[in-house]
mmCIF file of C-alpha atoms and ligand atoms in Angstrom:
data_model
loop_
_atom_site.group_PDB
_atom_site.id
_atom_site.type_symbol
_atom_site.label_atom_id
_atom_site.label_comp_id
_atom_site.label_asym_id
_atom_site.label_seq_id
_atom_site.Cartn_x
_atom_site.Cartn_y
_atom_site.Cartn_z
ATOM 1 C CA UNK A 30 13.352 127.937 15.317
ATOM 2 C CA UNK A 31 11.022 130.429 13.528
ATOM 3 C CA UNK A 32 11.867 134.047 14.433
ATOM 4 C CA UNK A 33 11.021 137.747 13.410
ATOM 5 C CA UNK A 34 11.531 141.219 14.396
ATOM 6 C CA UNK A 35 10.377 145.107 12.674
ATOM 7 C CA UNK A 36 12.033 147.567 12.996
ATOM 8 C CA UNK A 37 10.582 150.950 12.078
ATOM 9 C CA UNK A 38 8.814 154.441 13.314
ATOM 10 C CA UNK A 39 5.770 155.565 12.742
ATOM 11 C CA UNK A 40 6.749 158.713 10.485
ATOM 12 C CA UNK A 41 10.237 157.239 9.125
ATOM 13 C CA UNK A 42 11.377 155.856 5.870
ATOM 14 C CA UNK A 43 9.825 152.656 5.878
ATOM 15 C CA UNK A 44 8.667 149.256 8.125
ATOM 16 C CA UNK A 45 11.530 146.696 8.359
ATOM 17 C CA UNK A 46 11.167 142.989 9.365
ATOM 18 C CA UNK A 47 13.325 139.893 8.935
ATOM 19 C CA UNK A 48 11.850 136.116 9.084
ATOM 20 C CA UNK A 49 14.397 132.875 9.723
ATOM 21 C CA UNK A 50 13.082 129.617 9.892
ATOM 22 C CA UNK A 51 11.400 129.093 7.073
ATOM 23 C CA UNK A 52 11.827 126.006 5.164
ATOM 24 C CA UNK A 53 12.929 126.517 1.385
ATOM 25 C CA UNK A 54 10.831 125.629 -1.619
ATOM 26 C CA UNK A 55 7.344 127.660 -0.357
ATOM 27 C CA UNK A 56 6.047 129.211 -3.062
ATOM 28 C CA UNK A 57 5.776 133.227 -2.351
ATOM 29 C CA UNK A 58 3.761 135.563 -4.406
ATOM 30 C CA UNK A 59 3.708 139.239 -3.413
ATOM 31 C CA UNK A 60 0.060 139.980 -4.824
ATOM 32 C CA UNK A 61 -1.242 137.635 -1.672
ATOM 33 C CA UNK A 62 1.245 139.527 0.539
ATOM 34 C CA UNK A 63 -0.130 143.039 -0.831
ATOM 35 C CA UNK A 64 -3.772 141.656 -0.009
ATOM 36 C CA UNK A 65 -3.412 141.376 3.838
ATOM 37 C CA UNK A 66 -1.110 144.798 3.695
ATOM 38 C CA UNK A 67 -4.416 146.253 2.015
ATOM 39 C CA UNK A 68 -6.841 143.943 4.338
ATOM 40 C CA UNK A 69 -5.041 145.536 7.247
ATOM 41 C CA UNK A 70 -5.440 148.717 6.064
ATOM 42 C CA UNK A 71 -9.502 148.723 5.590
ATOM 43 C CA UNK A 72 -12.456 148.932 8.131
ATOM 44 C CA UNK A 73 -15.056 151.827 9.146
ATOM 45 C CA UNK A 74 -13.558 153.957 11.576
ATOM 46 C CA UNK A 75 -10.054 154.947 10.225
ATOM 47 C CA UNK A 76 -7.893 157.909 10.709
ATOM 48 C CA UNK A 77 -6.284 160.445 7.398
ATOM 49 C CA UNK A 78 -3.349 158.185 7.727
ATOM 50 C CA UNK A 79 -4.777 155.344 5.853
ATOM 51 C CA UNK A 80 -5.833 157.150 3.078
ATOM 52 C CA UNK A 81 -1.729 158.386 2.333
ATOM 53 C CA UNK A 82 -0.607 154.897 3.101
ATOM 54 C CA UNK A 83 -1.351 152.169 0.494
ATOM 55 C CA UNK A 84 1.585 149.340 1.772
ATOM 56 C CA UNK A 85 3.418 147.684 -0.855
ATOM 57 C CA UNK A 86 5.903 144.621 0.057
ATOM 58 C CA UNK A 87 9.346 144.632 -1.187
ATOM 59 C CA UNK A 88 11.194 141.580 -0.216
ATOM 60 C CA UNK A 89 14.685 142.436 -0.421
ATOM 61 C CA UNK A 90 16.131 139.098 1.034
ATOM 62 C CA UNK A 91 15.329 134.564 1.217
ATOM 63 C CA UNK A 92 13.276 134.522 -1.784
ATOM 64 C CA UNK A 93 14.170 133.442 -5.467
ATOM 65 C CA UNK A 94 12.135 132.759 -8.676
ATOM 66 C CA UNK A 95 9.029 133.234 -5.812
ATOM 67 C CA UNK A 96 10.322 131.036 -3.424
ATOM 68 C CA UNK A 97 11.569 130.781 -0.061
ATOM 69 C CA UNK A 98 15.501 129.519 -0.421
ATOM 70 C CA UNK A 99 15.384 129.036 3.516
ATOM 71 C CA UNK A 100 17.609 131.787 4.291
ATOM 72 C CA UNK A 101 16.763 135.033 6.124
ATOM 73 C CA UNK A 102 14.206 136.841 4.736
ATOM 74 C CA UNK A 103 13.839 140.076 5.038
ATOM 75 C CA UNK A 104 10.802 142.845 3.877
ATOM 76 C CA UNK A 105 10.529 146.732 3.187
ATOM 77 C CA UNK A 106 7.669 148.400 3.518
ATOM 78 C CA UNK A 107 7.576 152.345 2.308
ATOM 79 C CA UNK A 108 5.725 154.745 4.385
ATOM 80 C CA UNK A 109 4.240 157.303 2.118
ATOM 81 C CA UNK A 110 4.110 159.756 4.810
ATOM 82 C CA UNK A 111 7.372 159.979 5.381
ATOM 83 C CA UNK A 112 8.511 162.858 2.845
ATOM 84 C CA UNK A 113 6.129 165.091 5.159
ATOM 85 C CA UNK A 114 8.400 163.830 8.152
ATOM 86 C CA UNK A 115 12.440 164.085 6.714
ATOM 87 C CA UNK A 116 13.349 167.543 8.483
ATOM 88 C CA UNK A 117 11.080 165.921 11.615
ATOM 89 C CA UNK A 118 12.695 163.007 11.709
ATOM 90 C CA UNK A 119 16.358 162.981 9.953
ATOM 91 C CA UNK A 120 18.782 160.173 10.653
ATOM 92 C CA UNK A 121 21.700 162.869 10.661
ATOM 93 C CA UNK A 122 21.194 166.163 12.975
ATOM 94 C CA UNK A 123 20.888 169.164 10.615
ATOM 95 C CA UNK A 124 20.882 172.567 11.326
ATOM 96 C CA UNK A 125 18.148 174.444 12.235
ATOM 97 C CA UNK A 126 16.495 170.855 13.251
ATOM 98 C CA UNK A 127 15.521 172.067 16.309
ATOM 99 C CA UNK A 128 12.650 174.231 14.603
ATOM 100 C CA UNK A 129 11.255 171.874 12.469
ATOM 101 C CA UNK A 130 10.730 169.212 15.450
ATOM 102 C CA UNK A 131 7.542 168.127 16.210
ATOM 103 C CA UNK A 132 7.660 167.386 19.921
ATOM 104 C CA UNK A 133 4.915 166.136 21.777
ATOM 105 C CA UNK A 134 4.638 167.607 25.172
ATOM 106 C CA UNK A 135 1.093 166.614 26.423
ATOM 107 C CA UNK A 136 0.931 162.897 26.847
ATOM 108 C CA UNK A 137 -1.886 160.980 25.651
ATOM 109 C CA UNK A 138 -3.048 159.009 28.886
ATOM 110 C CA UNK A 139 -3.392 154.920 27.772
ATOM 111 C CA UNK A 140 -0.285 155.480 25.750
ATOM 112 C CA UNK A 141 3.640 154.993 25.936
ATOM 113 C CA UNK A 142 3.664 158.536 25.733
ATOM 114 C CA UNK A 143 4.418 159.760 29.446
ATOM 115 C CA UNK A 144 5.937 156.056 30.820
ATOM 116 C CA UNK A 145 8.742 155.717 27.568
ATOM 117 C CA UNK A 146 9.860 159.837 27.719
ATOM 118 C CA UNK A 147 10.480 159.012 31.246
ATOM 119 C CA UNK A 148 12.267 155.746 30.945
ATOM 120 C CA UNK A 149 14.074 156.734 27.844
ATOM 121 C CA UNK A 150 15.015 160.110 29.315
ATOM 122 C CA UNK A 151 13.569 162.331 26.286
ATOM 123 C CA UNK A 152 11.734 165.692 26.976
ATOM 124 C CA UNK A 153 8.956 165.247 25.310
ATOM 125 C CA UNK A 154 7.075 162.302 23.435
ATOM 126 C CA UNK A 155 8.233 162.345 19.891
ATOM 127 C CA UNK A 156 10.431 159.241 19.673
ATOM 128 C CA UNK A 157 8.265 157.237 22.285
ATOM 129 C CA UNK A 158 5.057 157.777 19.907
ATOM 130 C CA UNK A 159 7.092 156.446 16.717
ATOM 131 C CA UNK A 160 7.878 153.151 17.857
ATOM 132 C CA UNK A 161 5.033 152.691 20.137
ATOM 133 C CA UNK A 162 2.136 153.240 17.388
ATOM 134 C CA UNK A 163 0.735 150.403 15.526
ATOM 135 C CA UNK A 164 2.184 151.148 12.188
ATOM 136 C CA UNK A 165 4.835 148.938 13.361
ATOM 137 C CA UNK A 166 1.425 146.049 12.971
ATOM 138 C CA UNK A 167 2.198 146.884 8.809
ATOM 139 C CA UNK A 168 5.799 144.778 9.285
ATOM 140 C CA UNK A 169 3.884 142.095 11.199
ATOM 141 C CA UNK A 170 1.074 141.843 9.041
ATOM 142 C CA UNK A 171 3.564 140.291 6.194
ATOM 143 C CA UNK A 172 5.504 137.918 8.400
ATOM 144 C CA UNK A 173 2.089 137.038 9.067
ATOM 145 C CA UNK A 174 1.569 136.375 5.259
ATOM 146 C CA UNK A 175 4.355 134.639 5.089
ATOM 147 C CA UNK A 176 3.814 132.367 8.019
ATOM 148 C CA UNK A 177 0.228 131.693 6.777
ATOM 149 C CA UNK A 178 1.163 131.315 3.023
ATOM 150 C CA UNK A 179 3.752 128.143 5.093
ATOM 151 C CA UNK A 180 0.735 126.843 6.952
ATOM 152 C CA UNK A 181 -1.374 127.096 3.745
ATOM 153 C CA UNK A 182 0.911 123.895 2.474
ATOM 154 C CA UNK A 183 -1.100 121.883 4.983
ATOM 155 C CA UNK A 184 -4.217 122.532 4.853
ATOM 156 C CA UNK A 185 -3.957 125.753 7.625
ATOM 157 C CA UNK A 186 -5.870 128.623 7.220
ATOM 158 C CA UNK A 187 -6.228 131.547 9.532
ATOM 159 C CA UNK A 188 -8.955 134.043 9.257
ATOM 160 C CA UNK A 189 -10.479 136.218 11.753
ATOM 161 C CA UNK A 190 -13.724 138.600 12.018
ATOM 162 C CA UNK A 191 -15.491 141.411 14.221
ATOM 163 C CA UNK A 192 -17.604 140.168 16.655
ATOM 164 C CA UNK A 193 -17.639 142.921 18.895
ATOM 165 C CA UNK A 194 -17.426 147.045 18.640
ATOM 166 C CA UNK A 195 -18.633 149.054 21.970
ATOM 167 C CA UNK A 196 -21.198 147.329 23.330
ATOM 168 C CA UNK A 197 -22.911 146.012 20.260
ATOM 169 C CA UNK A 198 -21.635 141.882 19.805
ATOM 170 C CA UNK A 199 -22.535 139.017 17.424
ATOM 171 C CA UNK A 200 -24.295 136.333 19.706
ATOM 172 C CA UNK A 201 -23.741 133.609 17.478
ATOM 173 C CA UNK A 202 -21.443 131.143 15.773
ATOM 174 C CA UNK A 203 -20.214 131.729 12.310
ATOM 175 C CA UNK A 204 -18.787 128.669 10.200
ATOM 176 C CA UNK A 205 -15.218 128.689 8.120
ATOM 177 C CA UNK A 206 -16.685 129.180 5.034
ATOM 178 C CA UNK A 207 -18.649 132.748 6.410
ATOM 179 C CA UNK A 208 -15.082 133.924 7.524
ATOM 180 C CA UNK A 209 -13.795 133.032 3.849
ATOM 181 C CA UNK A 210 -15.926 135.011 1.733
ATOM 182 C CA UNK A 211 -15.971 137.979 4.257
ATOM 183 C CA UNK A 212 -12.316 138.024 3.990
ATOM 184 C CA UNK A 213 -12.751 137.424 -0.203
ATOM 185 C CA UNK A 214 -15.096 140.924 0.388
ATOM 186 C CA UNK A 215 -13.504 143.786 -1.759
ATOM 187 C CA UNK A 216 -15.596 146.572 0.600
ATOM 188 C CA UNK A 217 -14.692 146.006 4.413
ATOM 189 C CA UNK A 218 -17.012 147.975 7.137
ATOM 190 C CA UNK A 219 -16.507 146.853 10.329
ATOM 191 C CA UNK A 220 -15.437 143.229 9.568
ATOM 192 C CA UNK A 221 -19.404 140.793 10.762
ATOM 193 C CA UNK A 222 -20.636 138.213 9.551
ATOM 194 C CA UNK A 223 -23.973 139.051 9.933
ATOM 195 C CA UNK A 224 -24.876 142.614 8.144
ATOM 196 C CA UNK A 225 -28.107 143.921 10.737
ATOM 197 C CA UNK A 226 -25.516 143.021 13.648
ATOM 198 C CA UNK A 227 -22.709 145.664 11.631
ATOM 199 C CA UNK A 228 -24.856 147.627 10.605
ATOM 200 C CA UNK A 229 -25.572 148.671 14.578
ATOM 201 C CA UNK A 230 -21.765 148.704 15.181
ATOM 202 C CA UNK A 231 -21.525 151.114 12.242
ATOM 203 C CA UNK A 232 -23.687 153.394 14.656
ATOM 204 C CA UNK A 233 -21.646 152.619 17.400
ATOM 205 C CA UNK A 234 -18.769 154.477 15.386
ATOM 206 C CA UNK A 235 -20.808 157.111 14.291
ATOM 207 C CA UNK A 236 -21.795 158.098 17.550
ATOM 208 C CA UNK A 237 -17.517 158.408 18.815
ATOM 209 C CA UNK A 238 -17.535 160.142 15.614
ATOM 210 C CA UNK A 239 -20.091 162.908 16.776
ATOM 211 C CA UNK A 240 -18.849 163.369 19.954
ATOM 212 C CA UNK A 241 -14.485 163.241 19.623
ATOM 213 C CA UNK A 242 -14.691 160.056 21.353
ATOM 214 C CA UNK A 243 -13.349 156.523 20.031
ATOM 215 C CA UNK A 244 -14.705 153.658 20.383
ATOM 216 C CA UNK A 245 -13.166 149.208 21.341
ATOM 217 C CA UNK A 246 -14.582 145.790 21.196
ATOM 218 C CA UNK A 247 -13.463 142.520 20.482
ATOM 219 C CA UNK A 248 -12.355 140.410 17.391
ATOM 220 C CA UNK A 249 -11.504 136.600 17.146
ATOM 221 C CA UNK A 250 -9.332 134.827 15.151
ATOM 222 C CA UNK A 251 -9.637 131.099 13.598
ATOM 223 C CA UNK A 252 -7.204 128.801 12.572
ATOM 224 C CA UNK A 253 -8.757 125.794 10.271
ATOM 225 C CA UNK A 254 -7.768 122.884 9.463
ATOM 226 C CA UNK A 255 -4.388 122.593 12.622
ATOM 227 C CA UNK A 256 -3.585 118.937 13.521
ATOM 228 C CA UNK A 257 -4.104 117.686 16.521
ATOM 229 C CA UNK A 258 -0.982 118.268 19.046
ATOM 230 C CA UNK A 259 0.819 121.237 18.528
ATOM 231 C CA UNK A 260 1.988 123.071 21.687
ATOM 232 C CA UNK A 261 2.075 120.925 24.245
ATOM 233 C CA UNK A 262 1.173 119.952 28.157
ATOM 234 C CA UNK A 263 4.786 119.139 29.357
ATOM 235 C CA UNK A 264 6.100 122.667 30.287
ATOM 236 C CA UNK A 265 4.313 126.358 31.100
ATOM 237 C CA UNK A 266 6.237 127.487 28.175
ATOM 238 C CA UNK A 267 5.444 124.601 25.688
ATOM 239 C CA UNK A 268 1.308 125.406 25.808
ATOM 240 C CA UNK A 269 0.238 126.657 22.716
ATOM 241 C CA UNK A 270 -2.603 128.944 24.685
ATOM 242 C CA UNK A 271 -0.127 130.501 26.332
ATOM 243 C CA UNK A 272 1.629 131.630 23.261
ATOM 244 C CA UNK A 273 -0.755 132.263 21.375
ATOM 245 C CA UNK A 274 -2.536 134.700 24.164
ATOM 246 C CA UNK A 275 1.426 136.602 24.259
ATOM 247 C CA UNK A 276 1.122 137.452 20.981
ATOM 248 C CA UNK A 277 -2.668 138.404 20.433
ATOM 249 C CA UNK A 278 -1.627 140.568 23.941
ATOM 250 C CA UNK A 279 1.434 141.903 22.580
ATOM 251 C CA UNK A 280 -0.793 143.915 19.838
ATOM 252 C CA UNK A 281 -1.403 147.652 20.340
ATOM 253 C CA UNK A 282 -4.272 148.098 22.325
ATOM 254 C CA UNK A 283 -5.061 145.128 22.833
ATOM 255 C CA UNK A 284 -5.895 144.419 26.859
ATOM 256 C CA UNK A 285 -7.627 140.864 27.180
ATOM 257 C CA UNK A 286 -7.788 137.323 25.269
ATOM 258 C CA UNK A 287 -10.087 134.652 25.416
ATOM 259 C CA UNK A 288 -8.961 131.250 24.490
ATOM 260 C CA UNK A 289 -13.049 129.405 23.180
ATOM 261 C CA UNK A 290 -15.679 130.430 24.818
ATOM 262 C CA UNK A 291 -13.537 131.696 28.594
ATOM 263 C CA UNK A 292 -15.644 134.467 30.206
ATOM 264 C CA UNK A 293 -18.478 132.192 29.459
ATOM 265 C CA UNK A 294 -17.248 129.113 30.409
ATOM 266 C CA UNK A 295 -15.757 130.939 33.547
ATOM 267 C CA UNK A 296 -19.341 131.450 34.663
ATOM 268 C CA UNK A 297 -20.892 128.453 33.695
ATOM 269 C CA UNK A 298 -20.751 124.992 35.329
ATOM 270 C CA UNK A 299 -18.770 122.634 34.147
ATOM 271 C CA UNK A 300 -21.393 119.866 32.453
ATOM 272 C CA UNK A 301 -22.096 122.878 30.485
ATOM 273 C CA UNK A 302 -18.096 124.112 29.802
ATOM 274 C CA UNK A 303 -16.364 121.214 28.684
ATOM 275 C CA UNK A 304 -16.299 119.002 24.679
ATOM 276 C CA UNK A 305 -17.366 115.733 25.295
ATOM 277 C CA UNK A 306 -15.928 113.368 23.238
ATOM 278 C CA UNK A 307 -17.640 110.487 20.538
ATOM 279 C CA UNK A 308 -16.120 107.994 18.317
ATOM 280 C CA UNK A 309 -17.390 107.780 14.292
ATOM 281 C CA UNK A 310 -16.440 104.071 13.704
ATOM 282 C CA UNK A 311 -17.262 104.352 9.941
ATOM 283 C CA UNK A 312 -14.469 107.433 9.322
ATOM 284 C CA UNK A 313 -12.652 105.970 12.395
ATOM 285 C CA UNK A 314 -12.428 109.433 14.381
ATOM 286 C CA UNK A 315 -12.948 110.985 17.685
ATOM 287 C CA UNK A 316 -15.320 114.144 17.575
ATOM 288 C CA UNK A 317 -16.315 116.766 20.133
ATOM 289 C CA UNK A 318 -19.845 117.698 20.882
ATOM 290 C CA UNK A 319 -18.736 120.927 20.860
ATOM 291 C CA UNK A 320 -15.770 123.431 20.184
ATOM 292 C CA UNK A 321 -16.397 125.695 22.979
ATOM 293 C CA UNK A 322 -12.768 125.109 24.556
ATOM 294 C CA UNK A 323 -11.249 126.695 21.567
ATOM 295 C CA UNK A 324 -9.281 123.537 19.696
ATOM 296 C CA UNK A 325 -6.832 124.005 23.370
ATOM 297 C CA UNK A 326 -6.850 121.243 25.585
ATOM 298 C CA UNK A 327 -3.877 120.934 27.799
ATOM 299 C CA UNK A 328 -1.867 123.447 26.138
ATOM 300 C CA UNK A 329 -2.100 121.180 22.473
ATOM 301 C CA UNK A 330 -4.426 121.841 19.704
ATOM 302 C CA UNK A 331 -7.092 118.775 20.017
ATOM 303 C CA UNK A 332 -8.083 118.917 16.056
ATOM 304 C CA UNK A 333 -10.785 121.308 16.404
ATOM 305 C CA UNK A 334 -10.485 124.848 15.004
ATOM 306 C CA UNK A 335 -8.028 126.972 16.831
ATOM 307 C CA UNK A 336 -10.524 130.587 18.615
ATOM 308 C CA UNK A 337 -8.687 133.425 20.396
ATOM 309 C CA UNK A 338 -10.069 136.168 21.215
ATOM 310 C CA UNK A 339 -8.752 139.777 21.166
ATOM 311 C CA UNK A 340 -10.373 142.709 23.429
ATOM 312 C CA UNK A 341 -9.360 145.779 22.368
ATOM 313 C CA UNK A 342 -9.471 148.547 24.610
ATOM 314 C CA UNK A 343 -10.685 152.204 22.406
ATOM 315 C CA UNK A 344 -7.966 154.334 20.587
ATOM 316 C CA UNK A 345 -6.338 156.722 23.084
ATOM 317 C CA UNK A 346 -6.028 159.314 21.074
ATOM 318 C CA UNK A 347 -9.145 161.624 21.999
ATOM 319 C CA UNK A 348 -10.216 164.766 19.500
ATOM 320 C CA UNK A 349 -11.789 166.263 22.264
ATOM 321 C CA UNK A 350 -8.574 164.848 24.373
ATOM 322 C CA UNK A 351 -8.257 164.125 28.317
ATOM 323 C CA UNK A 352 -6.475 165.674 31.183
ATOM 324 C CA UNK A 353 -2.573 165.872 30.963
ATOM 325 C CA UNK A 354 0.170 168.111 32.343
ATOM 326 C CA UNK A 355 2.705 169.750 30.062
ATOM 327 C CA UNK A 356 6.250 167.642 30.334
ATOM 328 C CA UNK A 357 7.805 171.137 30.158
ATOM 329 C CA UNK A 358 5.735 173.788 32.597
ATOM 330 C CA UNK A 359 4.412 170.650 34.822
ATOM 331 C CA UNK A 360 0.977 172.892 34.416
ATOM 332 C CA UNK A 361 -2.330 171.396 33.515
ATOM 333 C CA UNK A 362 -2.906 170.932 29.981
ATOM 334 C CA UNK A 363 -5.083 169.041 27.747
ATOM 335 C CA UNK A 364 -3.227 166.098 25.922
ATOM 336 C CA UNK A 365 -2.040 166.046 22.533
ATOM 337 C CA UNK A 366 -4.349 165.659 19.600
ATOM 338 C CA UNK A 367 -2.494 164.019 16.315
ATOM 339 C CA UNK A 368 -4.889 162.590 13.608
ATOM 340 C CA UNK A 369 -5.660 159.490 14.771
ATOM 341 C CA UNK A 370 -8.487 156.312 14.153
ATOM 342 C CA UNK A 371 -11.467 155.653 15.908
ATOM 343 C CA UNK A 372 -12.257 152.482 15.921
ATOM 344 C CA UNK A 373 -9.807 149.932 14.600
ATOM 345 C CA UNK A 374 -11.416 146.688 15.638
ATOM 346 C CA UNK A 375 -11.430 145.164 11.526
ATOM 347 C CA UNK A 376 -7.900 146.130 11.387
ATOM 348 C CA UNK A 377 -6.704 144.345 14.455
ATOM 349 C CA UNK A 378 -8.505 141.411 13.354
ATOM 350 C CA UNK A 379 -6.707 141.088 10.409
ATOM 351 C CA UNK A 380 -3.042 141.806 12.653
ATOM 352 C CA UNK A 381 -3.918 138.938 15.216
ATOM 353 C CA UNK A 382 -4.176 136.735 12.147
ATOM 354 C CA UNK A 383 -0.401 136.880 11.469
ATOM 355 C CA UNK A 384 0.024 136.891 15.049
ATOM 356 C CA UNK A 385 -2.074 133.375 14.547
ATOM 357 C CA UNK A 386 -0.524 132.067 12.126
ATOM 358 C CA UNK A 387 3.265 132.808 12.815
ATOM 359 C CA UNK A 388 2.482 130.917 16.706
ATOM 360 C CA UNK A 389 1.072 128.147 14.811
ATOM 361 C CA UNK A 390 3.635 127.997 11.953
ATOM 362 C CA UNK A 391 6.806 127.957 15.341
ATOM 363 C CA UNK A 392 4.526 125.410 16.641
ATOM 364 C CA UNK A 393 3.952 123.097 13.596
ATOM 365 C CA UNK A 394 7.778 123.517 12.756
ATOM 366 C CA UNK A 395 9.472 122.864 15.931
ATOM 367 C CA UNK A 396 6.803 119.278 15.919
ATOM 368 C CA UNK A 397 7.575 118.486 12.064
ATOM 369 C CA UNK A 398 11.073 120.696 11.077
ATOM 370 C CA UNK A 399 12.533 120.729 7.843
ATOM 371 C CA UNK A 400 14.738 122.786 5.805
ATOM 372 C CA UNK A 401 12.540 122.192 2.505
ATOM 373 C CA UNK A 402 8.809 122.402 2.165
ATOM 374 C CA UNK A 403 9.505 118.522 1.388
ATOM 375 C CA UNK A 404 11.152 117.489 3.910
ATOM 376 C CA UNK A 405 8.768 118.882 6.519
ATOM 377 C CA UNK A 406 5.550 117.390 4.071
ATOM 378 C CA UNK A 407 7.499 113.725 4.756
ATOM 379 C CA UNK A 408 7.700 114.857 8.467
ATOM 380 C CA UNK A 409 3.588 115.907 8.287
ATOM 381 C CA UNK A 410 2.543 112.947 6.574
ATOM 382 C CA UNK A 411 4.447 110.547 8.848
ATOM 383 C CA UNK A 412 2.559 111.387 11.983
ATOM 384 C CA UNK A 413 -0.989 112.283 9.954
ATOM 385 C CA UNK A 414 0.067 108.272 9.330
ATOM 386 C CA UNK A 415 0.486 107.484 12.935
ATOM 387 C CA UNK A 416 -2.559 109.521 14.091
ATOM 388 C CA UNK A 417 -4.667 107.732 11.410
ATOM 389 C CA UNK A 418 -3.275 104.296 12.755
ATOM 390 C CA UNK A 419 -4.008 105.248 17.052
HETATM 391 C C1 LIG B 28 -4.759 148.385 13.886
HETATM 392 C C2 LIG B 28 -4.590 149.660 15.148
HETATM 393 C C3 LIG B 28 -4.347 151.223 14.856
HETATM 394 C C4 LIG B 28 -4.769 152.216 15.658
HETATM 395 N N1 LIG B 28 -4.822 153.404 15.523
HETATM 396 C C5 LIG B 28 -4.151 154.006 16.241
HETATM 397 C C6 LIG B 28 -4.383 155.617 16.349
HETATM 398 O O1 LIG B 28 -4.811 156.195 15.215
HETATM 399 N N2 LIG B 28 -4.199 156.923 17.060
HETATM 400 C C7 LIG B 28 -3.731 155.930 18.419
HETATM 401 O O2 LIG B 28 -3.959 156.897 19.631
HETATM 402 N N3 LIG B 28 -3.844 154.948 19.147
HETATM 403 C C8 LIG B 28 -3.848 154.290 17.970
HETATM 404 N N4 LIG B 28 -3.792 152.699 17.816
HETATM 405 C C9 LIG B 28 -3.842 152.324 19.732
HETATM 406 C C10 LIG B 28 -1.947 152.299 19.773
HETATM 407 O O3 LIG B 28 -1.159 151.800 18.873
HETATM 408 C C11 LIG B 28 -2.131 151.763 21.695
HETATM 409 O O4 LIG B 28 -3.224 152.050 22.314
HETATM 410 C C12 LIG B 28 -1.004 152.240 21.936
HETATM 411 O O5 LIG B 28 0.482 152.021 21.408
HETATM 412 C C13 LIG B 28 -0.661 152.100 23.617
HETATM 413 O O6 LIG B 28 -0.727 150.755 23.735
HETATM 414 P P1 LIG B 28 -1.774 150.236 24.935
HETATM 415 O O7 LIG B 28 -2.491 150.195 24.450
HETATM 416 O O8 LIG B 28 -1.035 148.760 23.933
HETATM 417 O O9 LIG B 28 -0.803 150.137 25.912
HETATM 418 C C14 LIG B 28 -4.298 151.870 16.920
HETATM 419 C C15 LIG B 28 -4.573 150.530 17.602
HETATM 420 C C16 LIG B 28 -4.435 149.623 15.939
HETATM 421 C C17 LIG B 28 -4.236 147.913 16.473
#
C-alpha cells in the first residue's frame, strides 16, 4: 500500500514528508523534484512569501545512488522564512516569549482560524493557520513528483492547466502536447494554453489587486497513458473517481471537483453525454467517440485520458478585510491581514497533479504490486498482454 504523510508549519523550520510503499529500483532525480516545487511557486497573483522561498528538496532516507531502495522515503524542505520566526514559534518556550508571539485574534472568514481555535482551545488562531496554510502542499508536491517518476516508468504522464480565473473561461479542448509544452515554459503567467484567454485572466487578477480583493478559478489535471482498469466498480471505496475527488477536495481552498464534463453533462441529455464505443479492426482495439466521461467509467480507468477539475474559491485573506470579531474582546473587528496571495489557480493545478499522481500510483500498485521496479513491470506487461488478447 502506497501511503504518505506530511508535517510542518507555514513558518516553522521545514516541511517534512514520508512516502512508504514505492518499489525499489526507481531512478530518482532531485532536479526533477525541484522543478515541480518551482512550478508550484509560479503564477501571476502570488504574494511576497513566494519571493522569499526557493524550495529545494532534501531526501534523507529511502533513496541511495539515485534510486529508491524500497524503504520509506523521507523528505525535508527548509522554510527560508523560518529565520524571521525563530522567536515567534520556538519549539521550547523561551523567556519573554509572550511579547514575541504574533497572535491572530481577529479570525479571517473562509479560513480555519475560528473553528480551529475553538476546537483546539487556543486563545488565538496562530497555531491553527500555521498548519492550515497551503504551504503544506509543498510537501505534497515533492511526494507527487516521486509518484510521477514512478508512473512515468509505465508511460503515464500527469499535467495540468488553468481553464478558469474568475469568470474568464477557456472554452476549447486541449491536447496532451499542448500541456507538455506549457509545463516546459520557463515563465508562467496563469497556466492557460491560450494566450488571448490568459491575457483576459490577467486582467481579472489585476482588478483584484486594484480593489484589495482576491479571485479563484478552475484547474484541470490530465493523466495521459493510464491503462484500462485502475480502480474498480466493486466497492464504494475502490472507485477511482471517488478517490480522486477526495484527493482534490483535500487541497486547501478547493471547494468542488468535476470528473470529465460533469457540470455540462448534468445539464444535457444522455444521448449527448455518453462516449460511444467503436472497434478498430486493424489495430484490434476499442475506440471511443469522445472523452466526456473524463477517462473513468464505473470507477475504473477506461484507457482514455483521465480528466479531473478542481474548483478553487478565492483566497480568504483580503487586503480589504471582511467583518469579524476579536477573540479577546468579542467586539466587532476587521479580520486580520497577513501577507497573502491574490490568485493561486496555476499553483493549485500543480498541487492537483501531485494528488492525482499519488492516487494513480496507489491504484497502480494495488493492481500490479511488486517490491522492485522489475517485478512491477513484469506484472504490468502480463496484464497488457491479457488486454491485447481480450
Ligand atoms: C497554492 C495555494 C496558496 C494559497 N495561498 C494563500 C494565501 O496566501 N493566503 C490565504 O489566505 N489563503 C491561501 N490559500 C488558501 C488557504 O490555504 C485556504 O483557503 C485555507 O486553508 C482555508 O481552507 P479551506 O479554504 O480549504 O476551507 C492558498 C491555497 C493554495 C492552494
